[in-house]
Coordinates of C-alpha atoms and ligand atoms in Angstrom, one line a residue:
X16 CA -43.9 10.0 29.6
X17 CA -41.9 13.3 30.1
X18 CA -39.3 11.5 32.1
X19 CA -38.8 8.9 29.4
X20 CA -38.4 11.6 26.8
X21 CA -35.8 13.4 28.8
X22 CA -34.0 10.2 29.4
X23 CA -34.1 9.3 25.7
X24 CA -32.8 12.8 24.7
X25 CA -30.0 12.4 27.3
X26 CA -29.2 9.0 25.9
X27 CA -29.1 10.3 22.3
X28 CA -26.9 13.2 23.2
X29 CA -24.6 11.0 25.2
X30 CA -24.2 8.4 22.5
X31 CA -23.6 11.0 19.7
X32 CA -21.0 12.6 21.9
X33 CA -19.3 9.3 22.5
X34 CA -19.5 8.6 18.8
X35 CA -17.7 11.8 18.0
X36 CA -15.0 10.8 20.4
X37 CA -14.7 7.2 19.4
X38 CA -14.4 7.2 15.6
X39 CA -11.7 4.5 15.0
X40 CA -10.8 3.4 11.5
X41 CA -10.6 0.5 10.9
X42 CA -13.4 -0.4 13.3
X43 CA -12.1 -2.8 16.0
X44 CA -13.3 -6.3 16.5
X45 CA -14.8 -5.6 19.9
X46 CA -15.2 -2.3 21.6
X47 CA -17.0 -1.8 24.9
X48 CA -17.7 1.6 26.4
X49 CA -17.4 1.7 30.1
X50 CA -18.0 4.5 32.7
X51 CA -15.4 7.2 33.2
X52 CA -12.3 8.3 31.5
X53 CA -8.6 8.8 32.0
X54 CA -6.8 12.1 31.8
X55 CA -3.6 12.1 29.9
X56 CA -1.1 14.9 30.7
X57 CA 2.6 15.5 31.0
X58 CA 2.6 13.4 34.2
X59 CA 1.3 10.3 32.4
X60 CA 4.1 7.6 32.5
X61 CA 4.8 5.0 29.9
X62 CA 5.9 1.7 31.4
X63 CA 7.1 -1.3 29.5
X64 CA 6.3 -4.5 31.5
X65 CA 8.7 -7.3 30.9
X66 CA 11.3 -7.1 28.1
X67 CA 10.9 -10.2 25.9
X68 CA 9.9 -8.2 22.8
X69 CA 11.3 -4.9 21.8
X70 CA 8.8 -2.5 23.1
X71 CA 11.0 0.6 23.3
X72 CA 10.6 1.4 19.6
X73 CA 6.8 1.4 19.8
X74 CA 7.0 3.4 23.0
X75 CA 9.2 6.0 21.3
X76 CA 6.8 6.1 18.4
X77 CA 3.9 6.8 20.8
X78 CA 5.8 9.5 22.6
X79 CA 6.8 11.2 19.4
X80 CA 3.4 11.0 17.7
X81 CA 1.5 12.2 20.8
X82 CA 3.8 15.1 21.1
X83 CA 3.3 16.0 17.5
X84 CA -0.5 15.7 17.9
X85 CA -1.0 17.5 21.2
X86 CA 2.3 19.0 22.4
X87 CA 2.2 16.8 25.4
X88 CA 5.5 14.9 26.0
X89 CA 5.2 11.7 28.0
X90 CA 8.1 10.1 29.7
X91 CA 9.1 6.4 30.1
X92 CA 9.2 5.2 33.7
X93 CA 11.5 2.4 34.6
X94 CA 9.2 1.4 37.5
X95 CA 5.6 0.3 37.4
X96 CA 3.2 3.0 38.5
X97 CA -0.3 2.6 39.9
X98 CA -2.0 5.7 38.5
X99 CA -1.8 7.8 35.3
X100 CA 0.1 5.2 33.3
X101 CA 0.2 3.7 29.8
X102 CA 1.5 0.2 30.2
X103 CA 2.7 -2.1 27.4
X104 CA 2.9 -5.8 28.0
X105 CA 3.8 -8.8 26.0
X106 CA 1.5 -11.7 26.5
X107 CA 1.0 -15.1 25.0
X108 CA -2.5 -15.3 23.7
X109 CA -2.9 -17.4 20.5
X110 CA -6.4 -15.9 19.9
X111 CA -4.8 -12.5 19.2
X112 CA -2.4 -13.8 16.5
X113 CA 0.6 -11.9 15.2
X114 CA -1.1 -8.5 14.8
X115 CA -3.9 -8.4 17.4
X116 CA -3.9 -6.5 20.7
X117 CA -6.1 -5.9 23.8
X118 CA -6.4 -2.5 25.3
X119 CA -8.1 -1.7 28.6
X120 CA -8.6 2.0 29.3
X121 CA -9.5 2.8 32.9
X122 CA -9.4 5.9 35.0
X123 CA -6.2 4.8 36.6
X124 CA -4.4 3.9 33.5
X125 CA -4.2 2.3 30.1
X126 CA -3.0 -1.3 29.6
X127 CA -2.1 -2.4 26.1
X128 CA -1.2 -6.1 25.6
X129 CA -0.1 -8.0 22.5
X130 CA 1.9 -11.0 21.5
X131 CA 4.3 -9.0 19.3
X132 CA 5.6 -5.4 18.9
X133 CA 3.4 -5.2 15.8
X134 CA 0.3 -5.8 17.9
X135 CA 1.5 -3.1 20.3
X136 CA 2.0 -0.7 17.3
X137 CA -1.6 -1.2 16.2
X138 CA -2.9 -0.6 19.8
X139 CA -0.9 2.6 19.7
X140 CA -2.6 3.7 16.5
X141 CA -5.9 3.1 18.1
X142 CA -4.9 5.2 21.2
X143 CA -3.6 8.0 18.9
X144 CA -7.0 8.1 17.2
X145 CA -8.6 8.4 20.6
X146 CA -6.4 11.5 21.2
X147 CA -7.1 15.0 19.9
X148 CA -5.0 16.8 17.4
X149 CA -4.5 20.2 19.0
X150 CA -2.0 21.8 21.2
X151 CA -3.3 21.3 24.8
X152 CA -1.9 20.3 28.2
X153 CA -4.3 17.5 29.0
X154 CA -7.1 15.5 27.4
X155 CA -9.6 12.8 28.3
X156 CA -9.8 9.3 26.8
X157 CA -13.0 7.5 27.5
X158 CA -12.9 4.2 29.4
X159 CA -13.0 1.4 26.9
X160 CA -12.3 -2.3 26.6
X161 CA -11.0 -3.1 23.1
X162 CA -10.1 -6.5 21.7
X163 CA -8.9 -6.2 18.2
X164 CA -7.2 -8.2 15.4
X165 CA -7.2 -8.0 11.6
X166 CA -9.3 -10.1 9.2
X167 CA -6.5 -10.3 6.6
X168 CA -2.7 -10.4 6.8
X169 CA -2.0 -8.4 3.6
X170 CA -3.4 -4.9 3.9
X171 CA -1.6 -3.0 1.2
X172 CA -1.2 0.1 -0.8
X173 CA 0.8 0.4 -4.0
X174 CA 2.6 3.7 -4.6
X175 CA 3.8 4.3 -8.2
X176 CA 7.0 6.4 -8.0
X177 CA 7.9 5.9 -11.7
X178 CA 5.3 7.8 -13.6
X179 CA 5.9 10.7 -11.2
X180 CA 8.8 10.9 -8.8
X181 CA 8.2 11.7 -5.1
X182 CA 10.7 12.8 -2.5
X183 CA 11.8 10.7 0.4
X184 CA 9.7 13.0 2.7
X185 CA 6.6 12.4 0.6
X186 CA 7.1 8.6 0.7
X187 CA 7.5 8.8 4.4
X188 CA 4.4 10.9 4.8
X189 CA 2.5 8.3 2.8
X190 CA 3.9 5.6 5.1
X191 CA 2.7 7.6 8.1
X192 CA -0.8 7.6 6.5
X193 CA -0.7 3.9 6.0
X194 CA 0.5 3.2 9.5
X195 CA -2.3 5.4 11.1
X196 CA -4.9 3.2 9.4
X197 CA -3.1 -0.1 10.1
X198 CA -2.1 -1.0 6.6
X199 CA 1.0 -3.2 6.7
X200 CA 2.3 -3.6 3.2
X201 CA 3.6 -1.0 0.8
X202 CA 4.1 -2.3 -2.7
X203 CA 6.7 0.2 -4.0
X204 CA 6.5 0.5 -7.8
X205 CA 10.0 1.5 -8.5
X206 CA 10.4 0.5 -12.2
X207 CA 8.3 1.4 -15.2
X208 CA 8.7 2.8 -18.7
X209 CA 9.1 6.5 -17.9
X210 CA 11.5 6.1 -15.0
X211 CA 13.8 3.7 -13.1
X212 CA 13.9 4.8 -9.5
X213 CA 16.2 2.5 -7.6
X214 CA 20.0 2.8 -7.5
X215 CA 21.7 -0.4 -8.6
X216 CA 25.4 -0.2 -8.0
X217 CA 26.3 -2.7 -10.7
X218 CA 24.3 -0.9 -13.4
X219 CA 24.8 2.8 -12.8
X220 CA 23.2 3.8 -16.1
X221 CA 19.8 2.7 -14.8
X222 CA 19.7 5.8 -12.7
X223 CA 22.1 8.0 -14.8
X224 CA 19.9 7.5 -17.9
X225 CA 16.8 5.5 -16.9
X226 CA 15.7 7.8 -14.1
X227 CA 15.4 10.9 -16.3
X228 CA 13.0 11.9 -19.0
X229 CA 12.4 14.9 -21.2
X230 CA 9.8 16.9 -19.4
X231 CA 6.5 17.2 -21.1
X232 CA 4.5 18.1 -18.0
X233 CA 2.8 20.9 -19.9
X234 CA 1.1 18.3 -22.2
X235 CA -1.6 16.0 -20.7
X236 CA -0.4 12.4 -19.9
X237 CA -1.1 10.3 -22.9
X238 CA 0.4 8.4 -25.8
X239 CA 0.3 11.7 -27.7
X240 CA 2.9 13.5 -25.7
X241 CA 5.7 14.7 -27.9
X242 CA 8.3 12.0 -27.8
X243 CA 11.8 12.9 -26.6
X244 CA 14.2 14.1 -29.4
X245 CA 17.7 12.8 -29.6
X246 CA 20.0 15.1 -27.6
X247 CA 17.2 16.9 -25.8
X248 CA 17.9 17.4 -22.1
X249 CA 16.1 14.9 -19.8
X250 CA 15.3 16.9 -16.7
X251 CA 12.3 15.3 -15.1
X252 CA 12.8 12.4 -12.7
X253 CA 15.0 11.2 -9.8
X254 CA 15.8 8.1 -8.0
X255 CA 16.3 6.7 -4.5
X256 CA 19.9 6.0 -3.4
X257 CA 20.5 2.7 -1.6
X258 CA 21.1 4.7 1.6
X259 CA 17.7 6.5 1.2
X260 CA 16.0 3.1 0.5
X261 CA 17.5 1.6 3.7
X262 CA 16.3 4.6 5.6
X263 CA 12.8 4.3 4.2
X264 CA 12.7 0.6 4.9
X265 CA 13.7 1.2 8.5
X266 CA 11.2 4.0 8.8
X267 CA 8.4 1.8 7.5
X268 CA 9.3 -1.2 9.7
X269 CA 9.2 1.1 12.8
X270 CA 5.6 1.6 11.8
X271 CA 4.9 -2.1 11.3
X272 CA 4.9 -1.7 7.6
X273 CA 6.8 -4.1 5.2
X274 CA 7.9 -2.7 1.9
X275 CA 7.5 -5.1 -1.0
X276 CA 9.6 -3.7 -3.9
X277 CA 8.1 -4.0 -7.4
X278 CA 10.8 -4.6 -10.0
X279 CA 8.8 -4.9 -13.3
X280 CA 9.6 -7.5 -15.9
X281 CA 9.5 -8.5 -18.7
X282 CA 7.5 -5.4 -19.7
X283 CA 7.1 -1.8 -18.4
X284 CA 10.9 -1.6 -18.6
X285 CA 11.7 0.9 -21.3
X286 CA 13.7 3.0 -18.8
X287 CA 16.0 0.0 -18.4
X288 CA 16.3 -0.6 -22.1
X289 CA 17.1 3.0 -22.7
X290 CA 20.0 2.6 -20.3
X291 CA 21.2 -0.8 -21.6
X292 CA 19.8 -1.5 -25.1
X293 CA 21.2 -5.1 -25.1
X294 CA 18.3 -6.0 -22.7
X295 CA 15.7 -6.0 -25.5
X296 CA 15.1 -8.3 -28.5
X297 CA 16.0 -5.6 -31.0
X298 CA 18.9 -4.3 -29.0
X299 CA 18.2 -0.9 -30.5
X300 CA 18.9 2.4 -28.8
X301 CA 15.7 4.0 -27.4
X302 CA 14.9 7.1 -25.2
X303 CA 13.1 7.1 -21.9
X304 CA 9.4 7.7 -22.9
X305 CA 7.9 11.0 -22.0
X306 CA 4.4 9.6 -21.3
X307 CA 2.2 6.7 -22.0
X308 CA 3.2 3.8 -24.2
X309 CA 0.6 1.5 -25.6
X310 CA 1.0 -1.4 -26.5
X311 CA 4.3 -2.0 -24.8
X312 CA 6.4 -3.9 -27.3
X313 CA 10.0 -3.0 -26.1
X314 CA 10.5 -5.7 -23.5
X315 CA 13.3 -7.8 -22.0
X316 CA 14.4 -10.5 -24.4
X317 CA 13.5 -14.0 -23.1
X318 CA 16.1 -15.7 -25.2
X319 CA 19.2 -13.8 -24.1
X320 CA 21.0 -15.2 -21.0
X321 CA 22.7 -11.8 -20.4
X322 CA 19.2 -10.5 -19.6
X323 CA 18.8 -13.1 -16.8
X324 CA 22.3 -12.3 -15.6
X325 CA 21.2 -8.6 -15.4
X326 CA 18.0 -9.5 -13.6
X327 CA 19.7 -11.7 -11.1
X328 CA 22.3 -9.0 -10.4
X329 CA 19.6 -6.4 -10.0
X330 CA 17.5 -8.7 -7.7
X331 CA 20.5 -9.5 -5.6
X332 CA 20.9 -5.8 -4.8
X333 CA 17.2 -5.5 -4.3
X334 CA 17.1 -8.5 -1.9
X335 CA 19.9 -6.9 0.0
X336 CA 18.0 -3.7 0.5
X337 CA 14.5 -5.1 1.3
X338 CA 14.1 -7.7 4.0
X339 CA 10.5 -8.5 2.8
X340 CA 9.7 -12.1 2.2
X341 CA 8.0 -11.1 -1.1
X342 CA 9.5 -9.5 -4.2
X343 CA 7.0 -8.3 -6.7
X344 CA 8.2 -8.8 -10.3
X345 CA 5.3 -7.1 -12.1
X346 CA 4.6 -9.3 -15.1
X347 CA 1.7 -7.3 -16.4
X348 CA 0.6 -6.0 -19.8
X349 CA 3.5 -7.3 -22.0
X350 CA 2.9 -7.2 -25.7
X351 CA 5.1 -10.0 -26.8
X352 CA 5.0 -9.5 -30.5
X353 CA 8.8 -9.0 -30.6
X354 CA 9.4 -12.3 -29.0
X355 CA 7.6 -14.0 -31.9
X356 CA 10.1 -12.7 -34.4
X357 CA 13.2 -12.7 -32.2
X358 CA 15.7 -15.5 -33.2
X359 CA 17.0 -15.8 -29.6
X360 CA 13.5 -16.1 -28.2
X361 CA 12.6 -18.7 -30.9
X362 CA 15.7 -20.7 -30.2
X363 CA 14.9 -20.6 -26.5
X364 CA 11.4 -22.0 -27.2
X365 CA 13.0 -24.8 -29.2
X366 CA 15.6 -25.8 -26.6
X367 CA 13.1 -25.6 -23.7
X368 CA 10.3 -27.3 -25.8
X369 CA 7.8 -24.5 -25.4
X370 CA 4.8 -24.4 -27.7
X371 CA 3.6 -20.9 -27.3
X372 CA 4.7 -17.4 -26.5
X373 CA 2.6 -17.6 -23.3
X374 CA 4.7 -20.6 -22.3
X375 CA 7.8 -18.6 -23.0
X376 CA 6.5 -15.8 -20.7
X377 CA 5.8 -18.5 -18.1
X378 CA 9.4 -19.8 -18.6
X379 CA 10.7 -16.3 -17.9
X380 CA 8.8 -15.9 -14.7
X381 CA 9.6 -19.5 -13.5
X382 CA 13.3 -18.9 -14.0
X383 CA 13.1 -15.7 -12.0
X384 CA 11.1 -17.5 -9.3
X385 CA 13.7 -20.2 -9.0
X386 CA 16.3 -17.5 -8.4
X387 CA 14.2 -15.8 -5.8
X388 CA 13.4 -19.0 -4.0
X389 CA 17.2 -19.9 -4.0
X390 CA 17.6 -16.6 -2.0
X391 CA 14.9 -17.5 0.4
X392 CA 12.3 -15.1 -1.1
X393 CA 8.8 -15.5 -2.6
X394 CA 7.7 -14.3 -6.0
X395 CA 4.5 -12.3 -6.3
X396 CA 3.3 -10.9 -9.7
X397 CA 0.3 -9.4 -11.5
X398 CA -2.3 -11.9 -12.7
X399 CA -0.7 -12.3 -16.1
X400 CA 1.8 -14.7 -14.4
X401 CA -1.0 -17.2 -14.6
X402 CA -0.7 -17.3 -18.4
X403 CA 1.1 -20.3 -19.8
X404 CA 1.3 -22.0 -16.4
X405 CA 1.9 -20.5 -13.0
X406 CA 5.3 -20.9 -11.3
X407 CA 5.0 -23.4 -8.5
X408 CA 5.0 -21.2 -5.4
X409 CA 4.0 -17.8 -6.8
X410 CA 1.5 -15.4 -5.3
X411 CA -0.8 -13.5 -7.6
X412 CA -2.1 -9.9 -7.4
X413 CA -5.5 -9.9 -9.1
X414 CA -6.1 -6.5 -10.7
X415 CA -8.3 -6.7 -13.8
X416 CA -11.1 -7.7 -11.4
X417 CA -11.5 -10.7 -9.2
X418 CA -11.4 -13.5 -11.8
X419 CA -7.6 -13.9 -11.8
X420 CA -7.7 -14.1 -8.0
X421 CA -10.4 -16.8 -8.1
X422 CA -8.5 -18.8 -10.7
X423 CA -5.3 -18.6 -8.7
X424 CA -7.0 -19.5 -5.4
X425 CA -8.6 -22.6 -7.0
X426 CA -5.1 -23.6 -8.1
X427 CA -4.0 -23.3 -4.5
X428 CA -2.0 -20.1 -4.9
X429 CA -2.0 -17.2 -2.5
X430 CA -3.8 -14.1 -3.8
X431 CA -3.9 -10.4 -3.1
X432 CA -7.1 -8.8 -4.3
X433 CA -6.5 -5.4 -6.0
X434 CA -9.3 -5.1 -8.5
X435 CA -9.2 -1.9 -10.5
X436 CA -13.0 -1.4 -10.4
X437 CA -13.0 -1.1 -6.6
X438 CA -9.4 -0.3 -5.5
X439 CA -7.6 1.8 -8.1
X440 CA -7.4 5.1 -6.4
X441 CA -5.9 6.9 -9.5
X442 CA -9.5 6.8 -10.9
X443 CA -12.1 9.5 -10.6
X444 CA -13.7 9.5 -7.2
X445 CA -16.6 11.9 -7.9
X446 CA -18.1 13.8 -10.9
X447 CA -15.4 13.9 -13.6
X448 CA -16.7 17.3 -14.6
X449 CA -15.5 18.9 -11.4
X450 CA -12.6 16.7 -10.4
X451 CA -9.0 17.0 -11.3
X452 CA -8.0 15.1 -14.4
X453 CA -7.7 11.3 -14.0
X454 CA -7.6 8.3 -16.4
X455 CA -10.1 9.2 -19.2
X456 CA -13.5 7.6 -18.9
X457 CA -13.6 6.9 -22.7
X458 CA -10.3 4.9 -22.4
X459 CA -9.2 2.8 -19.4
X460 CA -10.6 5.2 -16.8
X461 CA -13.1 4.0 -14.2
X462 CA -15.3 5.6 -11.6
X463 CA -14.3 4.6 -8.0
X464 CA -16.0 6.7 -5.4
X465 CA -15.5 6.0 -1.6
X466 CA -18.8 4.1 -1.4
X467 CA -17.7 1.8 -4.2
X468 CA -14.3 1.1 -2.6
X469 CA -16.0 0.3 0.7
X470 CA -18.4 -2.1 -0.8
X471 CA -15.6 -4.5 -1.9
X472 CA -15.3 -7.9 -0.2
X473 CA -12.0 -9.7 -0.8
X474 CA -13.5 -13.2 -0.6
X475 CA -15.6 -13.9 -3.7
X476 CA -18.7 -16.1 -3.3
X477 CA -17.2 -18.5 -5.9
X478 CA -14.6 -19.7 -3.4
X479 CA -15.4 -22.4 -0.8
X480 CA -14.1 -22.2 2.7
X481 CA -10.9 -24.0 1.9
X482 CA -10.1 -22.0 -1.2
X483 CA -10.9 -18.7 0.7
X484 CA -7.8 -19.4 2.8
X485 CA -5.7 -18.5 -0.2
X486 CA -6.9 -14.9 -0.1
X487 CA -4.1 -13.1 1.7
X488 CA -5.8 -9.8 1.6
X489 CA -6.3 -6.6 -0.3
X490 CA -4.4 -3.8 -1.8
X491 CA -5.3 -0.3 -3.1
X492 CA -3.2 1.1 -6.0
X493 CA -2.1 4.6 -6.5
X494 CA -0.9 4.7 -10.1
X495 CA 0.4 8.2 -10.7
X496 CA 0.2 9.0 -14.4
X497 CA -2.1 11.8 -13.6
X498 CA -0.7 12.6 -10.2
X499 CA 2.2 15.0 -10.4
X500 CA 2.3 16.4 -6.9
X501 CA 2.2 15.2 -3.3
X502 CA -0.9 17.3 -2.6
X503 CA -2.7 15.6 -5.5
X504 CA -1.5 12.2 -4.3
X505 CA -3.1 12.8 -0.8
X506 CA -6.2 14.0 -2.5
X507 CA -6.6 10.7 -4.4
X508 CA -5.6 8.6 -1.3
X509 CA -7.7 10.2 1.4
X510 CA -10.4 9.2 2.3
X511 CA -10.4 6.1 0.0
X512 CA -7.5 4.6 1.9
X513 CA -9.8 4.4 4.9
X514 CA -12.0 2.1 2.9
X515 CA -9.1 -0.4 2.1
X516 CA -8.0 -0.1 5.7
X517 CA -11.4 -1.3 6.9
X518 CA -11.9 -3.9 4.2
X519 CA -8.6 -5.4 5.2
X520 CA -8.9 -5.2 8.9
X521 CA -12.5 -5.3 10.0
X522 CA -14.6 -8.5 10.1
X523 CA -17.3 -8.5 7.5
X524 CA -20.2 -8.5 10.0
X525 CA -18.8 -5.4 11.6
X526 CA -18.7 -3.4 8.4
X527 CA -21.4 -0.8 8.0
X528 CA -21.4 2.0 5.4
X529 CA -23.3 4.7 7.4
X530 CA -21.2 4.1 10.4
X531 CA -18.0 4.1 8.4
X532 CA -19.0 7.3 6.7
X533 CA -19.6 9.1 10.0
X534 CA -16.2 7.9 11.3
X535 CA -14.6 9.0 7.9
X536 CA -16.1 12.5 8.4
X537 CA -14.2 12.8 11.7
X538 CA -11.0 11.3 10.3
X539 CA -10.7 13.5 7.2
X540 CA -10.7 16.5 9.5
X541 CA -8.0 14.9 11.7
X542 CA -5.9 14.3 8.6
X543 CA -6.4 17.9 7.5
X544 CA -5.1 19.0 10.9
X545 CA -2.0 16.8 10.4
X546 CA -1.3 18.6 7.2
X547 CA -2.8 16.2 4.6
X548 CA -4.9 17.1 1.7
X549 CA -8.1 15.1 1.1
X550 CA -11.1 14.8 -1.3
X551 CA -14.4 16.1 0.1
X552 CA -16.6 15.4 -2.9
X553 CA -16.2 11.6 -2.7
X554 CA -17.8 11.6 0.7
X555 CA -21.2 12.2 -1.0
X556 CA -20.5 10.8 -4.4
X557 CA -23.0 8.2 -5.6
X558 CA -22.2 4.6 -6.2
X559 CA -22.7 4.8 -9.9
X560 CA -22.3 7.8 -12.1
X561 CA -24.4 8.6 -15.2
X562 CA -22.8 10.9 -17.8
Ligands
TNX602 C1 -2.7 -0.6 -15.5 S1 -2.6 -2.4 -13.2 C2 -1.4 -0.9 -15.0 C3 -0.6 0.3 -14.7 C4 -1.3 1.6 -14.9 C5 -2.7 1.5 -14.5 C6 -3.4 2.8 -14.6 C7 -1.3 -2.9 -13.8 C8 -0.7 -4.1 -13.3 N1 -0.9 -2.1 -14.8 O1 0.6 0.2 -15.3 O2 -0.6 2.6 -14.2 O3 -3.4 0.5 -15.2 O4 -4.7 2.8 -14.1

């Protein structure tokens, strides 16, 4: 009896010790713990076996990141070594797909195999999570056999840089965060009413005028903010130059992240109209809004061909900057009351034989889609693009909930699930009484604690197996009306971004809230050591909240 107890105790201690060491997010497909460990130190050599894919970039990333984490600087060896190595190898294994990898950690060395450099990058992220964050000269990694690949191919986060502007450094730090947790798509919200954030050479006023607003940061974000007065200095804002954008796109791609630019239309574009009034139906001069606008009635005119010329010019420059297959064109929340009384819009309806304003909206989106397709790109838009008939090849982001996504999938359109009630990370994540201000609960505000985000499954029960194939994946949204600083941004993102990471990557049968929470507790401390802010209260916040 005693012997059994001692053995049990030993076993419990051993496994909790191991658990503390192995706290990978997102949880891998298969992970087997073996006996022993490898010691990593300055003598550990990185070796790239074969050269059919570019593995030198991932190798450089590993070396840089590990040095940042531990102070240990590894070197690349041009010859294979038999001990104390980290070896990358390209293989041809269809079961791993484009993003999967295998990693064998043994006492003599670590072997990481994948079909692509992306797969290698994800293996590196796993290895970095198995490495400490403290300045040391050596550390142990337990012997493991890992076989891993994602459940979904779109694992995204939206960053709204319009409502508040963030520096290049902040955007890169956000990209680092995404990369660490194997997210692969950044939807970069560069256009909205209170700020146009992307340099367009052909239309310099977009950033000369549209990127700047009168600062009302001392008043809470709402429709009640004092509007800008004519002649008042617009001092809040900024934009990314094309050079900065190229640099950020490259930075992201080195981390296996694709940036999908979001260029809003036909609504959420008052910053553009303030720059070029001819773009709206009324063609009247307006100022860049200082805060929220609701309903949004100042939109691009659907009857004016110069508007389409403008948009094609803008998109041409956008396409040149972003290699991404997808271009997000927004499409949400347009109040189209001006279209109903605009002679040009009415004339367009007549010539195009459109019976409703919804159909005119659909005409607008289809025309843009045709242009994007002619440039070899794909259109993605918020679920409103379903209204009045969906453009033939469009992909839909479902955000009001999952209904739009279900509808689109049944119509055989690809879908990204980004439901506000589970994955809007601008929302309160714990008791509103003690949290920093977020969208108000008596208006459009919701309550999205970590446990709620984690409970989301992207494939609704309403879809059969065939229809489920249209679910490309998931996305979390960081809208930033209430998020003026980088510290606050991190506070809203961490740890909830871990949840979207695991929803997007880990197979459903491997998900487990208690297990995820224990790994999250380890990972928030890691993030803190890396200089990120995070929210502690959401770790224990209940699923529902009673006022
Ligand atoms: C709705 S979601 C929006 C955004 C806001 C967000 C705030 C969507 C497509 N539109 O413009 O920032 O709510 O939570």
